[in-house]
mmCIF file of C-alpha atoms in Angstrom:
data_model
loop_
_atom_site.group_PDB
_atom_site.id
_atom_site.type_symbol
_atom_site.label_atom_id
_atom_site.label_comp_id
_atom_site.label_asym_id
_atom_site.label_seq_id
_atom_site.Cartn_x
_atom_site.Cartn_y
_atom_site.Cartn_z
ATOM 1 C CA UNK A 1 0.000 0.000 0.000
ATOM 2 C CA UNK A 2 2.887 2.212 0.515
ATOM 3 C CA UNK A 3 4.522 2.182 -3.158
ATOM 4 C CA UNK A 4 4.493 4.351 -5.394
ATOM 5 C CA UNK A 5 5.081 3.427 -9.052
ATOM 6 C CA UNK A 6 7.312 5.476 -11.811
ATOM 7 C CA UNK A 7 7.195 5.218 -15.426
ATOM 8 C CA UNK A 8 9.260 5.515 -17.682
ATOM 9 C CA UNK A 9 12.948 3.920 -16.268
ATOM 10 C CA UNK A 10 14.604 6.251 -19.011
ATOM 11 C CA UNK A 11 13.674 8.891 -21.356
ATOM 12 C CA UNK A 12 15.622 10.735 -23.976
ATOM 13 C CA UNK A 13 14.004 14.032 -25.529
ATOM 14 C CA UNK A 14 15.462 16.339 -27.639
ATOM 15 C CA UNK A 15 15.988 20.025 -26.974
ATOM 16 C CA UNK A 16 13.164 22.036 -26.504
ATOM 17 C CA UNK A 17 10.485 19.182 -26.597
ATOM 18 C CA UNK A 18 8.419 17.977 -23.952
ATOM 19 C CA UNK A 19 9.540 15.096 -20.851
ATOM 20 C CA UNK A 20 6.740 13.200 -19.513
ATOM 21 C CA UNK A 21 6.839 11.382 -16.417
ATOM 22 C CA UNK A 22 3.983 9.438 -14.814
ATOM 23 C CA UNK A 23 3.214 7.795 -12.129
ATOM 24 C CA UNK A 24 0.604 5.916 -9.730
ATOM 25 C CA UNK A 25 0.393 4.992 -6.223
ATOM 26 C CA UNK A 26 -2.330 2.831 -4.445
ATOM 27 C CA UNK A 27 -2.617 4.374 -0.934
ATOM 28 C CA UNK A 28 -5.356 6.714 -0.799
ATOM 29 C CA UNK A 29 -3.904 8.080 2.160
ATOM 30 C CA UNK A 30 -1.487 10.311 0.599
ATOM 31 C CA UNK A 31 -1.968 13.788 0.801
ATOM 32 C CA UNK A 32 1.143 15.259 -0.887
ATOM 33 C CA UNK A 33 2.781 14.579 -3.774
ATOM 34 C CA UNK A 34 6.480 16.245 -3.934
ATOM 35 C CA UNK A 35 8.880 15.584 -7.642
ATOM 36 C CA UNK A 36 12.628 15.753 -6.735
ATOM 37 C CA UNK A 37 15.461 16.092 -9.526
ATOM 38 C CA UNK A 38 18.698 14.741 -8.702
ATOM 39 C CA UNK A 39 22.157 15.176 -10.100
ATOM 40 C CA UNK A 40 24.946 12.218 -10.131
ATOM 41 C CA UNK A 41 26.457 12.139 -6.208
ATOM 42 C CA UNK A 42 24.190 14.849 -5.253
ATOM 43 C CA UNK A 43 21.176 14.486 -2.947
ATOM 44 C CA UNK A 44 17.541 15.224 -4.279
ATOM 45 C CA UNK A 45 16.206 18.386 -4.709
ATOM 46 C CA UNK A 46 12.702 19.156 -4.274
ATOM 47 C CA UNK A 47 11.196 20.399 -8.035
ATOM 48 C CA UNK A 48 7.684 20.938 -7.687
ATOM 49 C CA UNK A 49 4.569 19.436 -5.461
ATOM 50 C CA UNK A 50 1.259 19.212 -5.098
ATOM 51 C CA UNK A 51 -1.750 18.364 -2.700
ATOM 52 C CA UNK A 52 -4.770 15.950 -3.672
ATOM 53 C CA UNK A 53 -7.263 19.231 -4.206
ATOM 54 C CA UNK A 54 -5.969 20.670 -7.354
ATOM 55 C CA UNK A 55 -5.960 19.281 -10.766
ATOM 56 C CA UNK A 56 -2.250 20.855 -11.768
ATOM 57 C CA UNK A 57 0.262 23.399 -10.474
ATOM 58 C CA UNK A 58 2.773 25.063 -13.121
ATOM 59 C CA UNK A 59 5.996 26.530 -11.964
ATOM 60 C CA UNK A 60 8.020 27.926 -14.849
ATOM 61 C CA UNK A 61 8.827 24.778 -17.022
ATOM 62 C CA UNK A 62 7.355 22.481 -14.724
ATOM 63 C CA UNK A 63 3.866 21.393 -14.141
ATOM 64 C CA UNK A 64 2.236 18.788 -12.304
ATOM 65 C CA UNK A 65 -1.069 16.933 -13.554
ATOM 66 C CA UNK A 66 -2.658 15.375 -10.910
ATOM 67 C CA UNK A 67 -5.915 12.943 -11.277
ATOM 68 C CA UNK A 68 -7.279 11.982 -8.185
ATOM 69 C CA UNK A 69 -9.685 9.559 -9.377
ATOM 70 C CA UNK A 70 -7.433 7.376 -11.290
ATOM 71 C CA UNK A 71 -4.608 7.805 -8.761
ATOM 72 C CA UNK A 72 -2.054 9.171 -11.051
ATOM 73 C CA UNK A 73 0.054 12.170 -11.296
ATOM 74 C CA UNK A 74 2.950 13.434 -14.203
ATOM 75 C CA UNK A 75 5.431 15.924 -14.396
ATOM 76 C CA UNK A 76 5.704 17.477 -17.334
ATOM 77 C CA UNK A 77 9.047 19.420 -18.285
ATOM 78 C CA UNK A 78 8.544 22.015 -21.207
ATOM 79 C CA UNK A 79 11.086 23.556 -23.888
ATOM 80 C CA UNK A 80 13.434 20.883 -22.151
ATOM 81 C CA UNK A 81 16.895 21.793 -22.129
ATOM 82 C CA UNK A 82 20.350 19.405 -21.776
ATOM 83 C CA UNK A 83 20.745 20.972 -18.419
ATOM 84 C CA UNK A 84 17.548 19.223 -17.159
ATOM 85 C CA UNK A 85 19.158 16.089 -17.746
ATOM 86 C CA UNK A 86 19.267 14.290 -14.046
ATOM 87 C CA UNK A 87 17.132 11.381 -12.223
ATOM 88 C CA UNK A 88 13.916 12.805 -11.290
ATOM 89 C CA UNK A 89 11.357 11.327 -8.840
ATOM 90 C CA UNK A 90 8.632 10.846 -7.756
ATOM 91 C CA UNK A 91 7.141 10.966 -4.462
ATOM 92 C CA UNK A 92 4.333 10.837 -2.009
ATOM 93 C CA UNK A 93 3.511 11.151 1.920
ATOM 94 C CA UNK A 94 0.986 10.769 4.518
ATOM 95 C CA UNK A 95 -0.302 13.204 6.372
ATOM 96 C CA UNK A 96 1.178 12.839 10.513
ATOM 97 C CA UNK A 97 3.720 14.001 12.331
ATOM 98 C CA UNK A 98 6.972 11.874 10.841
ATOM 99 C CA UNK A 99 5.449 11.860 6.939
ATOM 100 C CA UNK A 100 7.725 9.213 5.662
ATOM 101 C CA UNK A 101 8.064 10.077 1.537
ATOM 102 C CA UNK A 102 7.358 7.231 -0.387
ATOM 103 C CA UNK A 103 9.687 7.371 -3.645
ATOM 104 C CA UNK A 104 9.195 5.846 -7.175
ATOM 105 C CA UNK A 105 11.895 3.990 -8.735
ATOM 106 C CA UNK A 106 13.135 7.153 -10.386
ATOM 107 C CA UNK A 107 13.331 8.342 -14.152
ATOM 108 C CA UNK A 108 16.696 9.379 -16.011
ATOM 109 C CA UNK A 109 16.111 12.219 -18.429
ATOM 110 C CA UNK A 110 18.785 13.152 -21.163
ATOM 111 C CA UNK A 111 17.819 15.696 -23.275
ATOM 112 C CA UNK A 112 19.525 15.614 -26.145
ATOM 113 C CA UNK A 113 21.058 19.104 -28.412
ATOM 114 C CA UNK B 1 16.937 29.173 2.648
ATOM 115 C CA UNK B 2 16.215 25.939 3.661
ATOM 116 C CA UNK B 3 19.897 24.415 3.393
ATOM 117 C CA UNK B 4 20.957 21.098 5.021
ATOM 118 C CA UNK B 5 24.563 20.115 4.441
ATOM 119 C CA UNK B 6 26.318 16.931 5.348
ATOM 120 C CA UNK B 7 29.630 16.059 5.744
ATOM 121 C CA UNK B 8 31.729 14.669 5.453
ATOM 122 C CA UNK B 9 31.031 14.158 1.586
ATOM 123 C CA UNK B 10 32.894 10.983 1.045
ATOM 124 C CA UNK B 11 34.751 8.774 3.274
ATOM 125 C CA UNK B 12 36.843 5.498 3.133
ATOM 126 C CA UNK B 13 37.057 3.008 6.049
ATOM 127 C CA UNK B 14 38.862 0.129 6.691
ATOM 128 C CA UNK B 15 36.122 -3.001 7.710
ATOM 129 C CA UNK B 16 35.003 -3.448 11.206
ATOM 130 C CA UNK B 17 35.283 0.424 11.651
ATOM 131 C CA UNK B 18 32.842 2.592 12.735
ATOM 132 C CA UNK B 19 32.015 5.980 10.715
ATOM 133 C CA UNK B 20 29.799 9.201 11.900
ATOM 134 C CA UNK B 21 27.612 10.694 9.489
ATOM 135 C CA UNK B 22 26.521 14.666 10.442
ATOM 136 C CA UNK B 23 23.673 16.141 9.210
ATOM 137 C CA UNK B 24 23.007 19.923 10.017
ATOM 138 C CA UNK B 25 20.127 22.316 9.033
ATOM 139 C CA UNK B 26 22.130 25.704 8.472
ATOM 140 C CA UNK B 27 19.487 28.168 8.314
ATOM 141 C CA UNK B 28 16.270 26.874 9.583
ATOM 142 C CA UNK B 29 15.315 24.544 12.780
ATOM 143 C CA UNK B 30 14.285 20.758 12.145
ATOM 144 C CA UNK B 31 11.934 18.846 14.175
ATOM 145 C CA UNK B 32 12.138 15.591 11.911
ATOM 146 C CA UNK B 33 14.993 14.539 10.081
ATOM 147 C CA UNK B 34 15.332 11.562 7.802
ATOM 148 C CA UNK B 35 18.373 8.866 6.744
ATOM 149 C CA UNK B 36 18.285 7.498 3.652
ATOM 150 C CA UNK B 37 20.244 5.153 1.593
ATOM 151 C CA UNK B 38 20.773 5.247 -1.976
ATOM 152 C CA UNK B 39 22.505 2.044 -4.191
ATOM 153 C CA UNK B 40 23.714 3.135 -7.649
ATOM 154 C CA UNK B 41 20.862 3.886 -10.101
ATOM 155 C CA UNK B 42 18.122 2.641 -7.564
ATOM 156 C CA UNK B 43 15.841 4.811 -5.751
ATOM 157 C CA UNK B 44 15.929 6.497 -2.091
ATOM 158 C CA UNK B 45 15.532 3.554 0.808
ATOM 159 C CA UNK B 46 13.932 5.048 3.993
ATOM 160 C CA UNK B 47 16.454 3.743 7.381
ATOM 161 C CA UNK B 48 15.424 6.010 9.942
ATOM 162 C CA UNK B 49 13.135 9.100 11.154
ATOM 163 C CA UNK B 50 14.265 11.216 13.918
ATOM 164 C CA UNK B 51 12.608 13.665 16.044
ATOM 165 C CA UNK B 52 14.876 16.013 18.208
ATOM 166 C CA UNK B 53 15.039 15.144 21.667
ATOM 167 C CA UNK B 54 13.793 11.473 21.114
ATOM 168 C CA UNK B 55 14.617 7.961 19.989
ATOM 169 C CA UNK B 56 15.029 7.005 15.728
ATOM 170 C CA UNK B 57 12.111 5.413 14.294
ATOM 171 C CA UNK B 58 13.531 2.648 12.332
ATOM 172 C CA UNK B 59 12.654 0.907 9.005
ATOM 173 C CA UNK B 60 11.471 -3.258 8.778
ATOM 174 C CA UNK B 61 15.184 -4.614 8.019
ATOM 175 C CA UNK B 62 17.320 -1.898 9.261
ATOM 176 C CA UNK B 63 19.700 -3.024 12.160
ATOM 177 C CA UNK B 64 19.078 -0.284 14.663
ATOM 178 C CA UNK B 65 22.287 -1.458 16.955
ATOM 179 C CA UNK B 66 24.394 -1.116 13.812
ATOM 180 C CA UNK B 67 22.877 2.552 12.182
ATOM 181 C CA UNK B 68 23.133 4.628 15.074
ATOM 182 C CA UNK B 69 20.583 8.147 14.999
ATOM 183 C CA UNK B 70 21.401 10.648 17.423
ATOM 184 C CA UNK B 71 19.081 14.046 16.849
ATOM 185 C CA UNK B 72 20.602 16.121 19.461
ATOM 186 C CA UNK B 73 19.503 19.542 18.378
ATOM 187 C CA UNK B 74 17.068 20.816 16.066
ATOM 188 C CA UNK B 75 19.810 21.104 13.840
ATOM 189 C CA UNK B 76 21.997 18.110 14.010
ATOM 190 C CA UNK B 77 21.255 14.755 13.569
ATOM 191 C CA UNK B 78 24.047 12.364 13.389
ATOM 192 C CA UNK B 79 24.023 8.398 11.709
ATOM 193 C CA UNK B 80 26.780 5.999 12.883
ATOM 194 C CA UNK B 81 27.301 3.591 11.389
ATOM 195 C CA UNK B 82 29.017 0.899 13.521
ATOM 196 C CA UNK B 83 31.425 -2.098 12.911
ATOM 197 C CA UNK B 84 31.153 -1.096 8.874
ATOM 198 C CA UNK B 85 31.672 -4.126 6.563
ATOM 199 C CA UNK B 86 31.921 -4.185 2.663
ATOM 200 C CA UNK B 87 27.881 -4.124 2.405
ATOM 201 C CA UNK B 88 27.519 -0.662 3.698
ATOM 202 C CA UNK B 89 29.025 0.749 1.279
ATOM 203 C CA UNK B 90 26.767 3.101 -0.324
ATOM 204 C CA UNK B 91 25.379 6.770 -0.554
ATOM 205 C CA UNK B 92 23.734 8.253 2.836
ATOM 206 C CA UNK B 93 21.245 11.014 2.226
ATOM 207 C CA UNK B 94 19.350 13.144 5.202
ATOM 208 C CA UNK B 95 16.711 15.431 4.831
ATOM 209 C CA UNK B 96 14.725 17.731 7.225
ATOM 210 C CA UNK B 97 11.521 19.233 7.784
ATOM 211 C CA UNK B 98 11.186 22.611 8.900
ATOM 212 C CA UNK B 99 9.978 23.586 12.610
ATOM 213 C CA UNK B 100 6.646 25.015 11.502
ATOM 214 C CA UNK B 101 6.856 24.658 7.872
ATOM 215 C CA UNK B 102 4.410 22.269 5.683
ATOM 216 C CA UNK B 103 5.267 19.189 4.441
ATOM 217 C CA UNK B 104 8.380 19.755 2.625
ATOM 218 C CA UNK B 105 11.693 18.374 3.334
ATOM 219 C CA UNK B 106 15.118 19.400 2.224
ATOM 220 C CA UNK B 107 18.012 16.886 1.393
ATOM 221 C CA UNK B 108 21.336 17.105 2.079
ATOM 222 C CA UNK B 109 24.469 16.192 -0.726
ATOM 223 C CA UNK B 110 25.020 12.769 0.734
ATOM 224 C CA UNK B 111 27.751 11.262 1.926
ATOM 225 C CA UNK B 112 29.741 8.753 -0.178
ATOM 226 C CA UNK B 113 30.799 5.425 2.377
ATOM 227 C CA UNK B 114 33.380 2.678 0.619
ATOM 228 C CA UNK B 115 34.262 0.084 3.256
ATOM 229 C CA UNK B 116 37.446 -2.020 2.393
#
């Protein structure tokens, strides 16, 4: 009940297209939904997030699509550029004092020139 | 803001060794901070959440005598990690959750461990 599932493993775009990352978790619990982007031997850090009561939330490049009833959320990266080229994840938590983050397997963008 | 650094950034250790981790929030104060541990190309693994002041939580599988937590301020946590062997090698992340912020937390740069 606690994972969290990421799709695709790897993606290669070219400069200035569009990255699309999805994923899907199972418990209903969750109540925030963070994306991280991490650099090789550099810790995560945190992109964009969203709570279960809106539909999407755009920050610059990034947005988040969230559908509640389907359990499913995406980031979407526009005009993507080679510097966004990292690991991103995916994440979610329960509401509580500790909120453990639940992360998905993780997704390694390179954009290409 | 919001700045958590770790160090040291990469250390070497002979086997049977023990190693101290440090996490520190530089500009804000932390009730909860978390230990993570990262194998190449695999996701974040959840060890340990600590709350100042009060014993680790720890994960199903994680040996708590061997991964020691000590949160002694609300802006230092520590993870030991004791008697290291070959296996423990691998890349220690912390984050932290601000004192009075929402749900956000903040990661450190990690710390590199090779035992030999």
């Amino acid at each position: 009940q606690q994972q969290v599932k990421q799709s695709p493993q790897s993606l290669i775009v070219q400069k200035g297209g569009i990255s699309i990352i999805n994923c899907a978790y199972e418990n209903t619990a969750f109540d925030y939904f963070p994306w991280y982007q991490q650099f090789p031997g550099k810790g995560p850090a945190l992109l964009i997030a969203i709570r279960p009561d809106v539909s999407e939330k755009k920050e610059g490049r990034f947005t988040i699509s969230f559908n509640k009833s389907a359990k499913q959320f995406s980031l979407h990266i526009m005009d993507s550029q080679p510097g966004d080229s990292a690991t991103y994840f995916c994440a979610a938590s329960t509401p509580g004092g500790y909120q453990k983050v639940t992360f998905g397997t993780g997704t390694k963008l390179q954009v290409i020139p | 803001g919001a700045v958590v650094s770790q160090h040291p950034s990469r250390v070497i250790c002979k086997s049977g060794t023990s190693v101290k981790i440090e996490c520190r929030s530089l500009d804000f104060q932390a009730t909860t901070m978390f230990w993570y541990r990262q194998f190449p190309k695999q996701s974040l693994m959840l060890m340990a959440t600590s709350n100042e002041g009060s014993k680790a939580t720890y994960e199903q599988g994680v040996e708590k005598d061997k991964f020691l937590i000590n949160h002694a301020s609300l802006t230092l946590s520590t993870l030991t990690v004791t008697s290291a062997h070959p296996e423990d090698s691998s890349f220690y992340i912390c984050s932290a959750r601000r004192r009075g912020g929402l749900d956000e937390q903040y990661f450190g740069p990690g710390t590199r461990l090779t035992v030999t």
